[in-house]
Amino acid sequence: MRRFFTILEGQGKGTTRSLSSNLTIVGRSKNADLQIDDPLISRLHLEIKIEAGGAFVENKSAHGSQLNGKPLIGVVVLKPGDVLEIGQTKLGFGEKADEPPGAGDLPERMSAEIDGTRIGEGVGELRREGKDAAPDSTRAFVEGGTRMLGASELPKWAAQEKARKPSSSRGWWAGICLVAVLAALGGGYWDLFLRGDQTANGGVMKYTDSLYAIGLEYPVDWNKVEDDAGVIAFGSTEPEDKQRARLTIYTDRDPDYALTGLTDGFDRYREVLKKRYDGFELIGSRTMNLGGATVVFFGFGGSGMQGKGIYLLNAEARIVVECTGSDASYGRYASTFSSILQSFRLEGAGAQQFIDFPLPDDGMRQLALANADELARQADACARLGKQFLADRDVKPDNLFQAVQNYRRALQWAIAPPQRLPSYRAAAQGLREATTQFNQKLGERRFEITRALKDGDTAAAYWEANRMMQMVADKTDPAYQEAFKIVQSLQHPH
């Protein structure tokens, strides 16, 4: 169940704020989950708790609150259509059931599991597209928790001739499985030689591209069928065209990619897919970690064909891997396609460089049409806050996190109109800098935690994990949860 507030009157009129955590604070404080700059609103004005399948609100302010025109007294359950009035602001409460994707209308079952980083055959994990799709929740720095997969975690190939030896994996000290090894942040520049190297390995061939620092594996009996600038393809050798399957890798560079949000970029890439495949229909998509990268995994169909693929950005590079087959052959090759995508990895010394932010919600899009000046004001205000938090990054531990969040919000506003606001580029540059610095700081904490655990100094690891928690203001954020689990697993040093 998705629960949300729509600001009916007051600052941010027309915008929608999701109630995504179990406890939401509404007030004037900068630390409030829903901050409202209104002198008649207390720093802590309302508490909204999600429990027992419902949303409960409680007034915490001496100024008082009203629910549907009457004083709010005690803890009251909220119902869709309820209106809360605090100061000069009115909040409309709403609920929307999560719409599970239907299995009967899908040409093939697909899934993407984030934590296990597995691409399988079920469809339940894919986000359905269309007007009823749930709001995007992609985070700007989810790549901080990625890990490389061992060969033992890969699905088996249908045509594989012999089993592959699983690669050795690192043990985790003190039972902690969420400590990521520090990956050095660096430029997106790699060696310009060794483009398209393939080596046989049992039942698969290895393809690597050092220009774009990527690698993957495909069946040994597939042949290269195309090798144009920016497009490399491999296909099965079945005698009948209707039985053929194809792996296609699209790569290109553009300075704008460095300032394009991953989610927004994929949303725009759908227009390319519509031109490429006759009758194109996006079945669903999901952001996930795969082979050292944060990617958008997607499934699609077209006239007489089906496919699945991954989309990612890395500095000025855009990389898309698509696996397609005819309706007649897709069922036969579905698991092979999953294995190909599962084998994808980023190579080279540099970590993936990209920015991301959610797509605009309905309230933002409505405001873009109704009051363009107010929309621009909201975008500028968020960008100014982001810039200030970035400048004051050493003042408080969570200021870099706050900078990222405000820049992301500014970019949501900036892309709400049909044409991006002029302020987009500066906000995107700010988000890129803030995200890079935030991830670098997280990496430093992970390195110190790992080193302390390796040395058997659990007290040092405990306090480094606490420092990591203080860097993240949102308790639902993956980085906070990662640090919290480390703290929970270690005994408090006395």
Short mmCIF file of C-alpha atoms in Angstrom, two decimals:
data_model
loop_
_atom_site.label_atom_id
_atom_site.label_comp_id
_atom_site.label_asym_id
_atom_site.label_seq_id
_atom_site.Cartn_x
_atom_site.Cartn_y
_atom_site.Cartn_z
CA MET A 1 0.00 0.00 0.00
CA ARG A 2 1.42 3.39 -1.02
CA ARG A 3 0.47 6.27 1.30
CA PHE A 4 1.10 9.93 0.57
CA PHE A 5 0.29 13.54 1.37
CA THR A 6 -0.70 16.09 -1.26
CA ILE A 7 -0.11 19.71 -0.26
CA LEU A 8 -3.44 21.35 -0.97
CA GLU A 9 -2.58 24.82 0.38
CA GLY A 10 0.68 26.42 1.47
CA GLN A 11 4.32 26.02 0.50
CA GLY A 12 4.74 23.46 -2.27
CA LYS A 13 1.07 23.49 -3.23
CA GLY A 14 0.22 20.71 -5.63
CA THR A 15 3.17 18.48 -4.72
CA THR A 16 2.90 14.95 -3.38
CA ARG A 17 5.10 13.48 -0.63
CA SER A 18 5.21 9.73 -0.10
CA LEU A 19 5.03 8.24 3.41
CA SER A 20 7.60 5.54 2.74
CA SER A 21 8.92 4.92 6.28
CA ASN A 22 7.24 3.64 9.43
CA LEU A 23 7.65 7.03 11.12
CA THR A 24 7.28 10.39 9.36
CA ILE A 25 7.87 13.71 11.10
CA VAL A 26 6.10 16.81 9.76
CA GLY A 27 7.36 20.18 10.96
CA ARG A 28 9.51 23.26 10.44
CA SER A 29 12.77 21.57 11.47
CA LYS A 30 15.36 20.85 8.79
CA ASN A 31 15.50 17.33 10.22
CA ALA A 32 11.78 16.74 9.61
CA ASP A 33 10.89 14.17 6.98
CA LEU A 34 8.37 16.62 5.54
CA GLN A 35 9.76 20.10 6.21
CA ILE A 36 7.36 23.02 5.85
CA ASP A 37 8.68 26.56 6.23
CA ASP A 38 5.74 28.15 8.03
CA PRO A 39 6.18 30.26 11.22
CA LEU A 40 2.88 28.87 12.57
CA ILE A 41 4.18 25.31 12.37
CA SER A 42 6.31 23.85 15.16
CA ARG A 43 9.67 22.21 14.55
CA LEU A 44 7.99 18.90 15.42
CA HIS A 45 4.32 19.34 14.59
CA LEU A 46 2.94 15.95 13.51
CA GLU A 47 3.97 12.32 13.84
CA ILE A 48 2.62 9.81 11.33
CA LYS A 49 3.20 6.14 12.10
CA ILE A 50 2.55 3.25 9.74
CA GLU A 51 1.63 0.13 11.67
CA ALA A 52 -0.99 -2.60 11.78
CA GLY A 53 -1.82 -1.92 8.15
CA GLY A 54 -2.86 1.69 8.74
CA ALA A 55 -1.54 5.24 9.07
CA PHE A 56 -1.92 6.96 12.46
CA VAL A 57 -1.40 10.67 13.10
CA GLU A 58 -0.74 12.48 16.38
CA ASN A 59 -0.44 16.21 17.07
CA LYS A 60 2.84 17.16 18.79
CA SER A 61 2.53 20.94 18.69
CA ALA A 62 1.23 23.50 21.17
CA HIS A 63 -0.18 25.37 18.15
CA GLY A 64 -2.55 22.48 17.59
CA SER A 65 -3.69 20.74 14.37
CA GLN A 66 -7.01 20.16 12.69
CA LEU A 67 -8.33 17.06 10.97
CA ASN A 68 -11.22 17.67 8.58
CA GLY A 69 -11.94 21.02 10.24
CA LYS A 70 -11.95 19.66 13.83
CA PRO A 71 -9.19 19.72 16.48
CA LEU A 72 -6.86 16.72 16.28
CA ILE A 73 -6.80 15.09 19.70
CA GLY A 74 -4.90 11.91 20.55
CA VAL A 75 -3.82 9.29 18.01
CA VAL A 76 -6.21 9.08 15.06
CA VAL A 77 -6.20 6.72 12.08
CA LEU A 78 -6.04 8.47 8.72
CA LYS A 79 -8.41 7.60 5.89
CA PRO A 80 -8.13 8.50 2.21
CA GLY A 81 -9.55 11.97 1.62
CA ASP A 82 -8.74 13.25 5.14
CA VAL A 83 -7.38 16.81 5.28
CA LEU A 84 -4.90 17.90 7.95
CA GLU A 85 -4.49 21.62 8.61
CA ILE A 86 -1.34 22.90 10.35
CA GLY A 87 -0.50 26.60 10.31
CA GLN A 88 -1.27 27.89 6.83
CA THR A 89 -0.77 24.49 5.23
CA LYS A 90 -3.35 21.84 4.30
CA LEU A 91 -2.30 18.25 3.65
CA GLY A 92 -4.58 15.79 1.88
CA PHE A 93 -4.02 12.14 2.80
CA GLY A 94 -4.27 9.45 0.15
CA GLU A 95 -3.69 5.75 -0.32
CA LYS A 96 -3.07 3.69 -3.43
CA ALA A 97 -2.84 -0.07 -3.55
CA ASP A 98 0.31 -1.52 -5.07
CA GLU A 99 -0.76 -3.04 -8.36
CA PRO A 100 0.88 -6.44 -8.81
CA PRO A 101 1.87 -7.20 -12.38
CA GLY A 102 -0.45 -9.68 -14.02
CA ALA A 103 1.13 -12.92 -15.17
CA GLY A 104 -1.46 -13.82 -17.76
CA ASP A 105 -0.83 -10.86 -20.05
CA LEU A 106 2.96 -11.25 -20.17
CA PRO A 107 4.71 -12.99 -23.06
CA GLU A 108 7.44 -14.31 -20.74
CA ARG A 109 8.20 -14.43 -17.02
CA MET A 110 11.16 -12.35 -15.88
CA SER A 111 12.55 -11.02 -12.61
CA ALA A 112 15.34 -9.02 -11.06
CA GLU A 113 16.37 -9.64 -7.46
CA ILE A 114 18.45 -6.80 -6.09
CA ASP A 115 20.24 -8.22 -3.06
CA GLY A 116 21.01 -11.55 -4.70
CA THR A 117 21.81 -9.80 -7.97
CA ARG A 118 20.10 -12.56 -9.95
CA ILE A 119 18.18 -12.33 -13.20
CA GLY A 120 15.67 -15.17 -13.34
CA GLU A 121 12.39 -16.13 -14.90
CA GLY A 122 9.74 -14.61 -12.56
CA VAL A 123 8.02 -11.29 -13.24
CA GLY A 124 7.05 -10.21 -9.75
CA GLU A 125 10.07 -7.98 -9.17
CA LEU A 126 9.68 -5.91 -12.34
CA ARG A 127 8.06 -2.48 -12.10
CA ARG A 128 5.10 -2.29 -14.46
CA GLU A 129 5.01 0.68 -16.82
CA GLY A 130 2.11 2.97 -17.53
CA LYS A 131 -0.05 5.49 -15.72
CA ASP A 132 -0.50 3.24 -12.70
CA ALA A 133 3.20 2.52 -12.22
CA ALA A 134 4.53 3.12 -8.72
CA PRO A 135 6.74 6.22 -8.25
CA ASP A 136 10.41 5.63 -8.84
CA SER A 137 12.49 5.15 -5.73
CA THR A 138 15.96 4.90 -7.24
CA ARG A 139 18.70 6.32 -5.04
CA ALA A 140 21.63 8.37 -6.22
CA PHE A 141 24.31 6.30 -4.52
CA VAL A 142 23.03 2.75 -4.50
CA GLU A 143 26.27 1.61 -6.17
CA GLY A 144 28.01 1.90 -2.80
CA GLY A 145 26.66 -1.51 -1.82
CA THR A 146 27.48 -3.46 -4.96
CA ARG A 147 29.64 -6.56 -4.89
CA MET A 148 31.24 -8.72 -7.54
CA LEU A 149 29.65 -12.12 -8.17
CA GLY A 150 31.53 -15.37 -8.03
CA ALA A 151 31.14 -17.85 -10.88
CA SER A 152 29.28 -20.18 -8.54
CA GLU A 153 26.43 -17.66 -8.36
CA LEU A 154 25.81 -17.66 -12.11
CA PRO A 155 22.94 -19.66 -13.62
CA LYS A 156 23.91 -22.76 -15.58
CA TRP A 157 24.06 -22.53 -19.35
CA ALA A 158 21.65 -24.72 -21.23
CA ALA A 159 24.38 -25.57 -23.77
CA GLN A 160 27.33 -25.69 -21.38
CA GLU A 161 29.55 -28.72 -21.93
CA LYS A 162 31.19 -28.93 -18.52
CA ALA A 163 30.72 -27.44 -15.11
CA ARG A 164 32.79 -24.37 -14.30
CA LYS A 165 34.81 -24.19 -11.11
CA PRO A 166 33.37 -21.64 -8.72
CA SER A 167 35.66 -18.77 -7.91
CA SER A 168 36.86 -18.34 -4.36
CA SER A 169 35.13 -15.65 -2.33
CA ARG A 170 36.22 -13.60 0.62
CA GLY A 171 35.00 -14.50 4.07
CA TRP A 172 33.36 -11.81 6.12
CA TRP A 173 34.85 -10.99 9.49
CA ALA A 174 32.63 -11.15 12.62
CA GLY A 175 29.75 -12.55 10.59
CA ILE A 176 29.22 -9.32 8.65
CA CYS A 177 28.11 -9.83 5.10
CA LEU A 178 27.38 -6.27 4.11
CA VAL A 179 30.82 -4.66 4.29
CA ALA A 180 31.80 -3.72 0.74
CA VAL A 181 35.45 -3.57 -0.25
CA LEU A 182 36.55 -0.03 -1.07
CA ALA A 183 36.56 0.66 -4.79
CA ALA A 184 38.80 3.55 -5.77
CA LEU A 185 36.91 6.39 -7.43
CA GLY A 186 38.56 7.58 -10.60
CA GLY A 187 38.06 8.96 -14.07
CA GLY A 188 36.16 7.11 -16.76
CA TYR A 189 39.25 6.67 -18.95
CA TRP A 190 40.50 3.22 -19.89
CA ASP A 191 42.95 1.65 -22.31
CA LEU A 192 42.01 2.17 -25.95
CA PHE A 193 43.27 -1.20 -27.16
CA LEU A 194 41.83 -4.74 -26.89
CA ARG A 195 38.35 -3.92 -28.20
CA GLY A 196 36.25 -7.03 -28.67
CA ASP A 197 38.56 -9.72 -27.27
CA GLN A 198 36.89 -13.15 -26.99
CA THR A 199 38.35 -16.24 -25.35
CA ALA A 200 36.77 -19.68 -25.05
CA ASN A 201 36.03 -20.93 -21.53
CA GLY A 202 34.21 -24.26 -21.43
CA GLY A 203 30.77 -23.75 -22.95
CA VAL A 204 31.01 -19.95 -23.14
CA MET A 205 33.02 -17.25 -24.86
CA LYS A 206 34.24 -14.17 -23.02
CA TYR A 207 33.74 -10.78 -24.65
CA THR A 208 35.59 -7.75 -23.27
CA ASP A 209 35.66 -4.14 -24.41
CA SER A 210 38.41 -2.10 -22.76
CA LEU A 211 37.25 1.12 -24.40
CA TYR A 212 34.05 0.95 -22.35
CA ALA A 213 35.50 -1.27 -19.58
CA ILE A 214 32.84 -3.97 -19.82
CA GLY A 215 32.82 -7.74 -20.12
CA LEU A 216 30.27 -10.54 -20.49
CA GLU A 217 29.94 -14.14 -21.65
CA TYR A 218 27.87 -15.78 -24.38
CA PRO A 219 27.48 -19.36 -25.70
CA VAL A 220 30.52 -20.74 -27.48
CA ASP A 221 28.48 -21.78 -30.53
CA TRP A 222 27.25 -18.23 -31.20
CA ASN A 223 28.96 -16.24 -33.96
CA LYS A 224 29.59 -12.55 -34.45
CA VAL A 225 26.92 -11.34 -36.86
CA GLU A 226 27.50 -7.59 -36.76
CA ASP A 227 30.34 -5.24 -35.78
CA ASP A 228 29.58 -1.65 -36.69
CA ALA A 229 30.66 1.50 -34.92
CA GLY A 230 29.00 1.37 -31.51
CA VAL A 231 27.08 -1.84 -32.29
CA ILE A 232 28.39 -5.37 -31.72
CA ALA A 233 26.15 -8.40 -32.07
CA PHE A 234 26.37 -12.17 -31.66
CA GLY A 235 23.78 -14.70 -32.77
CA SER A 236 22.89 -18.38 -32.61
CA THR A 237 23.63 -20.58 -35.59
CA GLU A 238 20.26 -22.29 -35.92
CA PRO A 239 19.45 -23.07 -39.57
CA GLU A 240 15.97 -21.59 -39.44
CA ASP A 241 15.64 -17.82 -39.00
CA LYS A 242 12.67 -18.26 -36.72
CA GLN A 243 14.85 -20.17 -34.24
CA ARG A 244 17.64 -17.61 -34.01
CA ALA A 245 18.55 -15.53 -30.97
CA ARG A 246 20.73 -12.45 -30.77
CA LEU A 247 22.88 -10.58 -28.25
CA THR A 248 23.48 -6.93 -29.18
CA ILE A 249 25.73 -4.46 -27.36
CA TYR A 250 25.17 -0.74 -28.05
CA THR A 251 27.83 1.72 -26.85
CA ASP A 252 28.31 5.43 -27.40
CA ARG A 253 29.75 8.52 -25.73
CA ASP A 254 28.32 11.97 -25.14
CA PRO A 255 29.29 14.59 -22.50
CA ASP A 256 25.60 14.95 -21.65
CA TYR A 257 25.50 11.38 -20.27
CA ALA A 258 27.63 12.51 -17.31
CA LEU A 259 24.79 14.89 -16.35
CA THR A 260 21.88 12.55 -17.17
CA GLY A 261 20.03 10.73 -14.42
CA LEU A 262 20.02 6.96 -14.82
CA THR A 263 16.23 6.65 -14.38
CA ASP A 264 15.47 9.68 -16.56
CA GLY A 265 17.97 8.51 -19.17
CA PHE A 266 16.31 5.12 -19.48
CA ASP A 267 12.88 6.75 -19.63
CA ARG A 268 14.09 8.75 -22.64
CA TYR A 269 15.82 5.72 -24.16
CA ARG A 270 12.41 4.11 -24.56
CA GLU A 271 11.93 6.34 -27.61
CA VAL A 272 15.01 4.73 -29.17
CA LEU A 273 13.58 1.28 -28.46
CA LYS A 274 10.27 2.24 -30.08
CA LYS A 275 12.09 3.13 -33.29
CA ARG A 276 14.26 0.00 -33.16
CA TYR A 277 11.52 -2.59 -32.62
CA ASP A 278 8.23 -2.53 -34.49
CA GLY A 279 5.31 -2.64 -32.05
CA PHE A 280 7.63 -2.12 -29.05
CA GLU A 281 6.05 -2.51 -25.60
CA LEU A 282 7.95 -2.17 -22.33
CA ILE A 283 6.85 -4.96 -19.99
CA GLY A 284 8.62 -3.59 -16.93
CA SER A 285 11.90 -2.31 -15.49
CA ARG A 286 13.87 -2.44 -12.28
CA THR A 287 17.03 -0.74 -11.02
CA MET A 288 19.50 -3.25 -9.60
CA ASN A 289 23.19 -3.91 -8.88
CA LEU A 290 24.91 -6.19 -11.37
CA GLY A 291 28.58 -7.01 -11.89
CA GLY A 292 29.92 -3.90 -10.17
CA ALA A 293 27.40 -1.56 -11.80
CA THR A 294 24.00 -0.04 -11.11
CA VAL A 295 21.80 -0.82 -14.11
CA VAL A 296 18.18 -0.69 -15.24
CA PHE A 297 17.04 -4.21 -16.08
CA PHE A 298 14.08 -4.25 -18.47
CA GLY A 299 11.86 -6.66 -20.36
CA PHE A 300 10.09 -5.84 -23.60
CA GLY A 301 8.18 -7.23 -26.55
CA GLY A 302 7.41 -6.31 -30.15
CA SER A 303 5.88 -7.65 -33.33
CA GLY A 304 6.83 -11.32 -33.35
CA MET A 305 9.68 -10.95 -30.84
CA GLN A 306 10.55 -10.68 -27.15
CA GLY A 307 13.62 -9.53 -25.25
CA LYS A 308 15.33 -8.44 -22.07
CA GLY A 309 18.25 -6.12 -21.45
CA ILE A 310 20.22 -3.79 -19.19
CA TYR A 311 20.85 -0.04 -19.49
CA LEU A 312 23.60 1.86 -17.65
CA LEU A 313 25.55 5.11 -17.67
CA ASN A 314 29.21 5.49 -16.71
CA ALA A 315 30.69 9.00 -16.91
CA GLU A 316 30.26 10.03 -20.57
CA ALA A 317 29.42 6.52 -21.76
CA ARG A 318 26.04 4.87 -22.36
CA ILE A 319 25.98 1.07 -22.52
CA VAL A 320 22.96 -1.07 -23.45
CA VAL A 321 22.95 -4.86 -23.70
CA GLU A 322 19.88 -6.43 -25.34
CA CYS A 323 19.01 -10.12 -25.82
CA THR A 324 16.22 -10.81 -28.30
CA GLY A 325 14.50 -13.75 -29.90
CA SER A 326 11.45 -14.49 -32.00
CA ASP A 327 8.22 -15.56 -30.33
CA ALA A 328 8.98 -19.09 -31.56
CA SER A 329 12.46 -19.23 -30.02
CA TYR A 330 12.24 -17.01 -26.95
CA GLY A 331 11.12 -19.70 -24.52
CA ARG A 332 14.07 -21.84 -25.57
CA TYR A 333 16.63 -19.06 -25.07
CA ALA A 334 15.15 -17.21 -22.06
CA SER A 335 17.52 -18.82 -19.51
CA THR A 336 20.50 -18.28 -21.84
CA PHE A 337 19.60 -14.58 -22.10
CA SER A 338 19.45 -14.38 -18.30
CA SER A 339 22.89 -15.97 -18.04
CA ILE A 340 24.36 -13.53 -20.55
CA LEU A 341 23.05 -10.54 -18.64
CA GLN A 342 24.04 -12.14 -15.33
CA SER A 343 27.66 -12.40 -16.55
CA PHE A 344 27.89 -8.66 -17.32
CA ARG A 345 30.50 -6.78 -15.32
CA LEU A 346 32.36 -3.49 -15.24
CA GLU A 347 36.12 -3.87 -15.52
CA GLY A 348 39.04 -1.54 -14.92
CA ALA A 349 40.15 0.39 -11.85
CA GLY A 350 37.53 3.13 -11.79
CA ALA A 351 34.17 2.82 -10.07
CA GLN A 352 31.01 3.57 -12.04
CA GLN A 353 30.27 7.29 -12.26
CA PHE A 354 26.65 8.32 -12.66
CA ILE A 355 23.90 10.40 -11.09
CA ASP A 356 20.30 9.46 -10.46
CA PHE A 357 17.08 10.96 -9.17
CA PRO A 358 13.40 9.94 -9.24
CA LEU A 359 11.10 10.99 -12.04
CA PRO A 360 8.67 13.84 -11.22
CA ASP A 361 5.46 12.88 -9.45
CA ASP A 362 1.99 13.87 -10.66
CA GLY A 363 1.91 16.96 -8.45
CA MET A 364 5.11 18.29 -9.98
CA ARG A 365 3.87 17.70 -13.51
CA GLN A 366 0.57 19.43 -12.73
CA LEU A 367 2.39 22.42 -11.25
CA ALA A 368 4.60 22.59 -14.35
CA LEU A 369 1.47 23.12 -16.46
CA ALA A 370 -0.40 25.35 -14.03
CA ASN A 371 2.34 27.63 -12.68
CA ALA A 372 5.71 27.48 -14.43
CA ASP A 373 7.16 30.33 -12.35
CA GLU A 374 6.39 28.56 -9.07
CA LEU A 375 7.90 25.38 -10.44
CA ALA A 376 11.13 27.20 -11.33
CA ARG A 377 11.18 28.78 -7.87
CA GLN A 378 10.92 25.38 -6.21
CA ALA A 379 13.74 24.00 -8.36
CA ASP A 380 15.98 26.98 -7.60
CA ALA A 381 15.27 26.78 -3.86
CA CYS A 382 16.26 23.10 -3.71
CA ALA A 383 19.38 23.75 -5.79
CA ARG A 384 20.43 26.58 -3.44
CA LEU A 385 20.01 24.28 -0.44
CA GLY A 386 22.04 21.60 -2.18
CA LYS A 387 24.82 24.09 -2.93
CA GLN A 388 24.84 25.33 0.67
CA PHE A 389 24.99 21.82 2.15
CA LEU A 390 27.81 20.95 -0.25
CA ALA A 391 29.76 24.04 0.76
CA ASP A 392 29.21 23.15 4.45
CA ARG A 393 30.02 19.45 3.96
CA ASP A 394 32.48 19.45 6.87
CA VAL A 395 30.13 21.18 9.33
CA LYS A 396 27.86 18.21 10.02
CA PRO A 397 28.38 14.51 9.17
CA ASP A 398 25.18 14.29 7.10
CA ASN A 399 25.57 17.49 5.09
CA LEU A 400 26.79 15.66 1.97
CA PHE A 401 23.76 13.40 2.19
CA GLN A 402 21.52 16.47 2.48
CA ALA A 403 23.26 18.05 -0.51
CA VAL A 404 22.54 14.96 -2.61
CA GLN A 405 18.90 14.87 -1.57
CA ASN A 406 18.28 18.55 -2.32
CA TYR A 407 20.00 18.40 -5.70
CA ARG A 408 17.95 15.33 -6.57
CA ARG A 409 14.78 17.19 -5.64
CA ALA A 410 15.86 20.18 -7.74
CA LEU A 411 16.33 17.91 -10.76
CA GLN A 412 12.91 16.34 -10.26
CA TRP A 413 11.41 19.81 -10.51
CA ALA A 414 13.65 20.70 -13.45
CA ILE A 415 12.46 17.85 -15.68
CA ALA A 416 8.76 18.13 -14.78
CA PRO A 417 7.91 20.45 -17.74
CA PRO A 418 7.94 19.16 -21.32
CA GLN A 419 11.25 21.02 -21.75
CA ARG A 420 13.91 20.92 -19.04
CA LEU A 421 14.38 24.09 -17.00
CA PRO A 422 17.55 26.11 -17.73
CA SER A 423 18.66 25.40 -14.14
CA TYR A 424 18.96 21.67 -14.88
CA ARG A 425 22.62 21.62 -15.92
CA ALA A 426 23.95 23.46 -12.85
CA ALA A 427 21.89 21.23 -10.52
CA ALA A 428 23.10 18.10 -12.32
CA GLN A 429 26.71 19.22 -11.96
CA GLY A 430 26.08 19.85 -8.27
CA LEU A 431 24.52 16.40 -7.83
CA ARG A 432 27.44 14.79 -9.62
CA GLU A 433 29.97 16.48 -7.29
CA ALA A 434 27.94 15.81 -4.14
CA THR A 435 27.32 12.16 -5.09
CA THR A 436 31.00 11.57 -5.87
CA GLN A 437 32.13 13.07 -2.56
CA PHE A 438 29.44 11.24 -0.60
CA ASN A 439 30.39 7.89 -2.13
CA GLN A 440 34.04 8.61 -1.51
CA LYS A 441 33.33 9.27 2.18
CA LEU A 442 31.27 6.08 2.39
CA GLY A 443 34.15 4.21 0.76
CA GLU A 444 36.57 5.56 3.36
CA ARG A 445 34.32 4.36 6.17
CA ARG A 446 33.95 0.91 4.60
CA PHE A 447 37.71 0.67 4.17
CA GLU A 448 38.31 1.56 7.83
CA ILE A 449 35.66 -0.92 8.98
CA THR A 450 37.15 -3.68 6.84
CA ARG A 451 40.67 -2.95 8.02
CA ALA A 452 39.62 -2.86 11.68
CA LEU A 453 37.81 -6.19 11.37
CA LYS A 454 40.77 -7.73 9.59
CA ASP A 455 42.99 -6.60 12.48
CA GLY A 456 40.50 -7.97 15.00
CA ASP A 457 39.77 -4.49 16.40
CA THR A 458 35.99 -4.73 16.79
CA ALA A 459 35.84 -1.54 18.88
CA ALA A 460 37.34 0.52 16.03
CA ALA A 461 34.99 -1.15 13.54
CA TYR A 462 32.02 -0.37 15.81
CA TRP A 463 32.81 3.34 15.99
CA GLU A 464 33.61 3.60 12.27
CA ALA A 465 30.19 2.05 11.53
CA ASN A 466 28.62 4.61 13.87
CA ARG A 467 30.34 7.40 11.94
CA MET A 468 28.93 5.93 8.75
CA MET A 469 25.42 5.95 10.22
CA GLN A 470 25.81 9.63 11.15
CA MET A 471 26.55 10.44 7.51
CA VAL A 472 23.06 9.31 6.42
CA ALA A 473 20.00 11.20 7.61
CA ASP A 474 17.51 8.67 6.21
CA LYS A 475 17.23 5.46 8.24
CA THR A 476 15.69 3.66 5.27
CA ASP A 477 18.68 4.37 3.03
CA PRO A 478 20.76 1.29 2.09
CA ALA A 479 24.00 2.87 3.39
CA TYR A 480 22.42 3.52 6.80
CA GLN A 481 21.01 -0.01 6.95
CA GLU A 482 24.42 -1.43 6.01
CA ALA A 483 26.16 0.44 8.84
CA PHE A 484 23.35 -0.32 11.30
CA LYS A 485 23.66 -4.07 10.73
CA ILE A 486 27.40 -3.85 11.37
CA VAL A 487 26.80 -1.99 14.63
CA GLN A 488 24.16 -4.53 15.66
CA SER A 489 26.51 -7.42 15.00
CA LEU A 490 29.32 -6.03 17.17
CA GLN A 491 29.31 -5.85 20.92
CA HIS A 492 29.21 -2.29 22.25
CA PRO A 493 32.71 -1.48 23.53
CA HIS A 494 32.64 -0.34 27.17
#
